[in-house]
DNA sequence: ACCTTATTTGGAATAATTCCAATTCCAAGT
DNA sequence: ACTTGGAATTGGAATTATTCCAAATAAGGT
């Protein structure tokens, strides 16, 4: 079990960007933290509804986008399937199980990250790198 | 300049999969080989039209899908933007320039690929890995 | 309280892709 | 050559995820 980010970081991060901590944003974020199974926007929508029955799908998209902007959440894209959302802030790759469709986080040691960045020729300045595996998973844990 | 794959490999690969070498498939493939700028399906459609004015967009999608199945072409996805197509068969990553939108191939040495695969815990069996950089490019060549 | 701006909302619009049913095209067997 | 069955193509409709938009609501600073 990894340490979770402190709960107050949302309000903090939003404030840093001059944004407000609304109930919608808080619930969307808490839903992501509660069940870290890389839900789609629709899935987040369904989960948030039980707490905020009148929230709209557009708002869920807005909140998710805001959280991504604040760097509290990562948007994960796999092929052409709907975007999934991930509150894991540690450097990690994603593993997509072709059979089950489940997505797993794979921690990336700094050394590997460094080596991957080495492959860039002069003149290429990367602001981010995304590593995605596909295959079959039979995770131990 | 890298060696191009032999021209006859299309017919060969298709036959291997029990598929036919149609004019549409040939022209779509040749268009990809001729200008390797990671075009979208719409862009391929536009280029193919000059040679086959009556081809339909659906056929372009079909042909591209077929080429991907035959492993002659890779489908490249960036965020939510349209899929791009790439006939480079060497192991390589992609670099997406945020300013220009251009995509560059970055060769991946086998050693790096090996190290990246090392990060997978026991029980994860990857059939492929996708590495994508985003940032700013000022390529030497 | 008031004003200004941020945020939310529902519905319409968009964009990329896929689906579908109707031809058309081949290739193999007679 | 002629048929025939499956493959491939075609145009258009449908789907899906997401974004856009304009109106309504909420919230913080004065």
Coordinates of C-alpha atoms (C1' of nucleotides) in Angstrom, one line a residue:
Chain A
X1 CA 0.0 0.0 0.0
X2 CA 1.4 3.3 -1.0
X3 CA 0.8 6.6 0.9
X4 CA -2.1 8.6 -0.5
X5 CA -1.6 12.2 -1.2
X6 CA -3.0 14.4 1.6
X7 CA -6.7 15.2 1.2
X8 CA -6.2 18.9 1.4
X9 CA -4.0 19.0 -1.7
X10 CA -6.9 19.5 -4.0
X11 CA -8.0 22.8 -2.5
X12 CA -4.4 23.8 -2.4
X13 CA -3.6 22.9 -6.0
X14 CA -6.8 24.6 -7.3
X15 CA -6.0 27.8 -5.4
X16 CA -2.5 27.7 -6.8
X17 CA -4.1 27.9 -10.3
X18 CA -6.6 30.5 -9.2
X19 CA -9.5 28.0 -9.3
X20 CA -12.3 27.3 -6.8
X21 CA -12.8 24.2 -4.8
X22 CA -16.3 23.3 -5.7
X23 CA -18.3 20.3 -4.4
X24 CA -18.3 18.8 -7.9
X25 CA -14.5 19.0 -8.2
X26 CA -14.1 17.5 -4.7
X27 CA -16.4 14.6 -5.3
X28 CA -14.9 13.8 -8.7
X29 CA -11.5 13.8 -7.2
X30 CA -12.5 11.7 -4.2
X31 CA -14.2 9.2 -6.5
X32 CA -10.9 8.8 -8.4
X33 CA -9.0 8.3 -5.2
X34 CA -11.4 5.9 -3.7
X35 CA -11.4 3.3 -6.5
X36 CA -8.2 3.5 -8.6
X37 CA -9.3 1.3 -11.5
X38 CA -8.8 3.9 -14.3
X39 CA -12.4 4.7 -14.8
X40 CA -13.7 6.5 -17.9
X41 CA -15.6 9.8 -17.7
X42 CA -18.9 7.9 -18.0
X43 CA -17.8 5.6 -15.1
X44 CA -16.8 8.6 -13.0
X45 CA -20.2 10.2 -13.8
X46 CA -22.0 7.1 -12.6
X47 CA -20.1 7.0 -9.3
X48 CA -20.3 10.7 -8.6
X49 CA -24.1 10.7 -9.2
X50 CA -24.7 8.7 -6.0
X51 CA -23.3 11.6 -4.0
X52 CA -24.4 14.5 -6.3
X53 CA -27.4 13.2 -8.2
X54 CA -27.8 16.3 -10.3
X55 CA -24.3 16.6 -11.6
X56 CA -24.1 16.6 -15.4
X57 CA -21.8 14.7 -17.6
X58 CA -20.4 17.9 -19.0
X59 CA -19.4 18.9 -15.5
X60 CA -17.6 15.6 -15.0
X61 CA -15.6 16.3 -18.1
X62 CA -14.9 19.8 -16.9
X63 CA -13.8 18.6 -13.5
X64 CA -11.6 15.9 -14.9
X65 CA -10.0 18.4 -17.3
X66 CA -9.4 20.7 -14.4
X67 CA -7.8 18.0 -12.3
X68 CA -5.5 17.1 -15.2
X69 CA -4.5 20.8 -15.6
X70 CA -3.6 20.9 -11.9
X71 CA -1.5 17.8 -12.3
X72 CA -3.5 15.9 -9.7
X73 CA -4.7 13.4 -12.2
X74 CA -3.3 11.8 -15.4
X75 CA -5.4 11.2 -18.5
X76 CA -4.6 7.8 -20.0
X77 CA -5.4 7.0 -23.6
X78 CA -5.4 3.6 -25.0
X79 CA -5.8 3.2 -28.8
X80 CA -9.2 4.7 -29.6
X81 CA -11.0 3.8 -26.5
X82 CA -12.4 6.4 -24.1
X83 CA -9.9 8.4 -22.0
X84 CA -9.3 6.9 -18.5
X85 CA -8.3 8.8 -15.4
X86 CA -5.6 8.0 -12.9
X87 CA -4.8 9.8 -9.7
X88 CA -1.4 8.1 -9.3
X89 CA 1.2 10.9 -9.4
X90 CA 4.3 8.7 -9.2
X91 CA 6.1 8.1 -12.5
X92 CA 4.6 5.0 -14.0
X93 CA 3.8 3.2 -17.2
X94 CA 0.5 1.6 -18.0
X95 CA -0.2 -2.0 -18.8
X96 CA -3.4 -2.8 -20.7
X97 CA -4.7 -6.3 -20.5
X98 CA -6.1 -7.3 -23.9
X99 CA -8.3 -10.0 -22.4
X100 CA -9.9 -8.2 -19.5
X101 CA -9.5 -4.6 -20.6
X102 CA -8.1 -3.8 -17.2
X103 CA -5.3 -1.2 -16.8
X104 CA -2.4 -1.6 -14.4
X105 CA 0.1 0.9 -13.2
X106 CA 3.7 -0.1 -13.5
X107 CA 6.2 1.9 -11.5
X108 CA 9.0 3.4 -13.5
X109 CA 12.4 3.5 -11.7
X110 CA 14.2 6.9 -12.3
X111 CA 17.1 5.0 -14.0
X112 CA 14.8 3.5 -16.6
X113 CA 13.2 6.8 -17.2
X114 CA 16.6 8.4 -17.6
X115 CA 17.7 5.7 -20.1
X116 CA 14.5 6.1 -22.1
X117 CA 15.1 9.9 -22.4
X118 CA 18.6 9.1 -23.6
X119 CA 17.3 7.9 -26.9
X120 CA 16.3 11.4 -28.0
X121 CA 18.7 12.9 -30.5
X122 CA 19.9 16.5 -30.0
X123 CA 17.2 19.0 -30.7
X124 CA 14.4 17.0 -29.2
X125 CA 13.2 18.5 -25.9
X126 CA 10.6 16.2 -24.3
X127 CA 8.2 17.6 -21.7
X128 CA 6.7 14.2 -21.0
X129 CA 6.9 10.6 -22.0
X130 CA 4.2 8.0 -22.0
X131 CA 5.0 4.3 -21.9
X132 CA 2.2 1.8 -22.6
X133 CA 2.3 -2.0 -22.6
X134 CA -0.3 -4.3 -24.0
X135 CA -0.6 -8.0 -23.4
X136 CA -1.8 -10.5 -20.9
X137 CA -1.6 -9.9 -17.1
X138 CA -1.8 -12.4 -14.3
X139 CA -0.8 -10.0 -11.5
X140 CA 0.6 -11.5 -8.3
X141 CA -1.1 -8.9 -6.1
Chain B
X1 CA 18.5 7.2 -45.6
X2 CA 17.3 3.8 -44.5
X3 CA 16.6 0.9 -46.8
X4 CA 13.0 0.6 -47.7
X5 CA 11.2 -2.7 -47.4
X6 CA 11.0 -4.6 -50.8
X7 CA 8.0 -3.5 -52.9
X8 CA 6.7 -7.1 -53.2
X9 CA 6.3 -7.6 -49.5
X10 CA 2.7 -6.3 -49.6
X11 CA 1.4 -9.0 -51.9
X12 CA 3.4 -11.5 -49.9
X13 CA 2.1 -10.4 -46.5
X14 CA -1.4 -10.3 -47.7
X15 CA -1.2 -13.7 -49.2
X16 CA 0.2 -15.0 -45.9
X17 CA -2.9 -13.8 -44.2
X18 CA -5.2 -15.2 -47.0
X19 CA -6.0 -11.8 -48.3
X20 CA -6.0 -10.3 -51.8
X21 CA -3.7 -7.7 -53.2
X22 CA -6.2 -5.2 -54.5
X23 CA -5.4 -1.9 -56.3
X24 CA -6.8 0.0 -53.3
X25 CA -4.6 -1.7 -50.8
X26 CA -1.5 -1.3 -53.1
X27 CA -2.1 2.4 -53.6
X28 CA -2.8 3.1 -49.9
X29 CA 0.4 1.3 -49.0
X30 CA 2.4 3.1 -51.6
X31 CA 1.1 6.4 -50.5
X32 CA 2.3 5.6 -47.0
X33 CA 5.7 4.6 -48.2
X34 CA 6.1 7.7 -50.5
X35 CA 5.6 10.3 -47.9
X36 CA 6.3 9.2 -44.4
X37 CA 4.8 12.0 -42.4
X38 CA 2.4 10.0 -40.4
X39 CA -0.8 11.0 -42.2
X40 CA -4.3 10.6 -40.9
X41 CA -6.8 8.5 -42.7
X42 CA -8.3 11.6 -44.2
X43 CA -4.9 12.7 -45.5
X44 CA -4.3 9.2 -46.9
X45 CA -7.7 9.5 -48.6
X46 CA -6.8 12.8 -50.2
X47 CA -3.5 11.4 -51.5
X48 CA -4.9 8.2 -52.8
X49 CA -7.7 10.0 -54.6
X50 CA -5.4 11.4 -57.3
X51 CA -4.6 7.9 -58.3
X52 CA -7.9 6.2 -57.6
X53 CA -10.5 9.0 -57.8
X54 CA -13.4 6.8 -56.9
X55 CA -12.0 5.2 -53.8
X56 CA -14.2 5.7 -50.7
X57 CA -13.1 6.8 -47.2
X58 CA -14.5 3.6 -45.8
X59 CA -12.1 1.7 -48.1
X60 CA -9.2 3.7 -46.9
X61 CA -10.0 2.8 -43.4
X62 CA -10.4 -0.8 -44.4
X63 CA -7.1 -0.9 -46.2
X64 CA -5.3 0.8 -43.4
X65 CA -6.7 -1.6 -40.9
X66 CA -5.7 -4.5 -43.2
X67 CA -2.1 -3.2 -43.4
X68 CA -2.0 -2.9 -39.6
X69 CA -3.2 -6.5 -39.3
X70 CA -0.4 -7.6 -41.7
X71 CA 2.1 -5.7 -39.6
X72 CA 3.2 -3.6 -42.5
X73 CA 2.0 -0.4 -40.9
X74 CA 1.7 0.9 -37.4
X75 CA -1.2 2.9 -36.1
X76 CA -0.1 5.8 -33.9
X77 CA -2.4 7.5 -31.5
X78 CA -1.7 10.8 -29.7
X79 CA -4.2 11.8 -27.0
X80 CA -7.5 12.1 -28.7
X81 CA -6.4 13.2 -32.1
X82 CA -7.0 11.1 -35.2
X83 CA -5.0 8.0 -35.7
X84 CA -1.9 8.4 -37.8
X85 CA -0.2 5.7 -39.9
X86 CA 3.4 4.8 -40.1
X87 CA 5.1 2.3 -42.4
X88 CA 8.4 2.2 -40.4
X89 CA 8.8 -1.3 -39.2
X90 CA 11.9 -0.8 -37.1
X91 CA 11.4 -0.6 -33.4
X92 CA 10.9 3.1 -32.7
X93 CA 9.3 5.5 -30.4
X94 CA 7.3 8.6 -31.5
X95 CA 8.0 12.2 -30.7
X96 CA 5.1 14.6 -31.0
X97 CA 5.9 18.3 -31.4
X98 CA 3.3 20.3 -29.6
X99 CA 4.0 23.4 -31.6
X100 CA 3.9 22.0 -35.1
X101 CA 1.9 18.9 -34.5
X102 CA 4.6 17.0 -36.5
X103 CA 5.5 13.4 -35.5
X104 CA 9.1 12.1 -35.6
X105 CA 10.3 8.5 -35.4
X106 CA 12.9 7.9 -32.7
X107 CA 14.9 4.7 -33.2
X108 CA 14.9 2.5 -30.1
X109 CA 18.1 0.5 -29.5
X110 CA 17.4 -3.1 -28.4
X111 CA 19.2 -2.5 -25.1
X112 CA 16.7 0.3 -24.2
X113 CA 13.8 -1.8 -25.3
X114 CA 15.1 -4.6 -23.1
X115 CA 15.5 -2.4 -20.1
X116 CA 12.0 -1.0 -20.5
X117 CA 10.6 -4.5 -20.6
X118 CA 12.5 -5.2 -17.3
X119 CA 10.1 -3.0 -15.4
X120 CA 7.3 -5.4 -15.8
X121 CA 6.7 -7.5 -12.6
X122 CA 6.2 -11.2 -12.8
X123 CA 2.9 -12.1 -14.3
X124 CA 2.8 -9.4 -16.9
X125 CA 3.4 -10.6 -20.4
X126 CA 3.6 -7.8 -22.9
X127 CA 3.0 -8.3 -26.6
X128 CA 4.0 -4.8 -27.4
X129 CA 5.1 -1.5 -25.9
X130 CA 4.5 2.0 -27.1
X131 CA 6.7 4.9 -26.1
X132 CA 5.6 8.4 -26.9
X133 CA 7.3 11.7 -26.2
X134 CA 5.7 15.1 -26.3
X135 CA 7.6 18.3 -26.4
X136 CA 9.4 20.7 -28.7
X137 CA 11.5 19.5 -31.6
X138 CA 14.3 21.3 -33.5
X139 CA 15.6 18.3 -35.4
X140 CA 19.1 18.5 -36.8
X141 CA 18.2 16.6 -40.1
Chain C
dA1 C1' -26.5 43.0 -0.2
dC2 C1' -24.2 43.8 -4.9
dC3 C1' -21.4 43.0 -8.6
dT4 C1' -18.3 40.4 -11.3
dT5 C1' -16.6 36.4 -12.6
dA6 C1' -16.3 31.4 -12.2
dT7 C1' -18.8 27.3 -12.6
dT8 C1' -22.4 24.3 -13.7
dT9 C1' -25.9 22.6 -16.6
dG10 C1' -28.6 20.4 -20.6
dG11 C1' -28.7 20.0 -25.0
dA12 C1' -26.9 20.6 -29.5
dA13 C1' -22.9 20.0 -32.4
dT14 C1' -18.7 17.9 -33.9
dA15 C1' -15.2 14.6 -35.3
dA16 C1' -13.4 10.2 -36.1
dT17 C1' -14.6 6.0 -37.0
dT18 C1' -17.5 1.9 -37.6
dC19 C1' -21.4 -0.4 -39.4
dC20 C1' -24.4 -2.0 -42.9
dA21 C1' -26.5 -3.6 -46.9
dA22 C1' -26.0 -3.5 -51.8
dT23 C1' -23.0 -4.0 -55.5
dT24 C1' -18.7 -5.4 -57.7
dC25 C1' -14.8 -8.0 -58.2
dC26 C1' -12.0 -12.2 -58.5
dA27 C1' -10.4 -16.9 -58.5
dA28 C1' -11.3 -21.5 -58.6
dG29 C1' -13.8 -25.2 -60.3
dT30 C1' -16.7 -27.2 -63.9
Chain D
dA1 C1' -15.6 -19.5 -71.3
dC2 C1' -19.3 -19.8 -67.5
dT3 C1' -20.8 -20.1 -63.0
dT4 C1' -20.5 -19.4 -58.3
dG5 C1' -19.1 -18.2 -53.6
dG6 C1' -16.5 -15.5 -50.9
dA7 C1' -13.9 -11.1 -50.6
dA8 C1' -13.6 -6.4 -51.1
dT9 C1' -15.5 -2.0 -52.1
dT10 C1' -18.8 1.6 -51.8
dG11 C1' -22.0 5.4 -50.0
dG12 C1' -24.5 6.6 -46.5
dA13 C1' -26.3 6.1 -42.0
dA14 C1' -25.1 5.2 -37.2
dT15 C1' -22.3 5.4 -33.2
dT16 C1' -19.3 7.2 -29.7
dA17 C1' -16.7 10.2 -27.1
dT18 C1' -16.1 14.6 -26.5
dT19 C1' -16.6 19.6 -27.0
dC20 C1' -19.3 23.6 -27.6
dC21 C1' -22.7 26.9 -26.2
dA22 C1' -25.8 29.9 -24.1
dA23 C1' -28.5 30.3 -20.0
dA24 C1' -28.8 29.6 -15.1
dT25 C1' -26.5 29.4 -10.7
dA26 C1' -23.1 30.1 -7.2
dA27 C1' -19.4 32.4 -4.6
dG28 C1' -15.9 35.7 -3.2
dG29 C1' -14.5 40.4 -2.7
dT30 C1' -16.0 45.0 -1.9

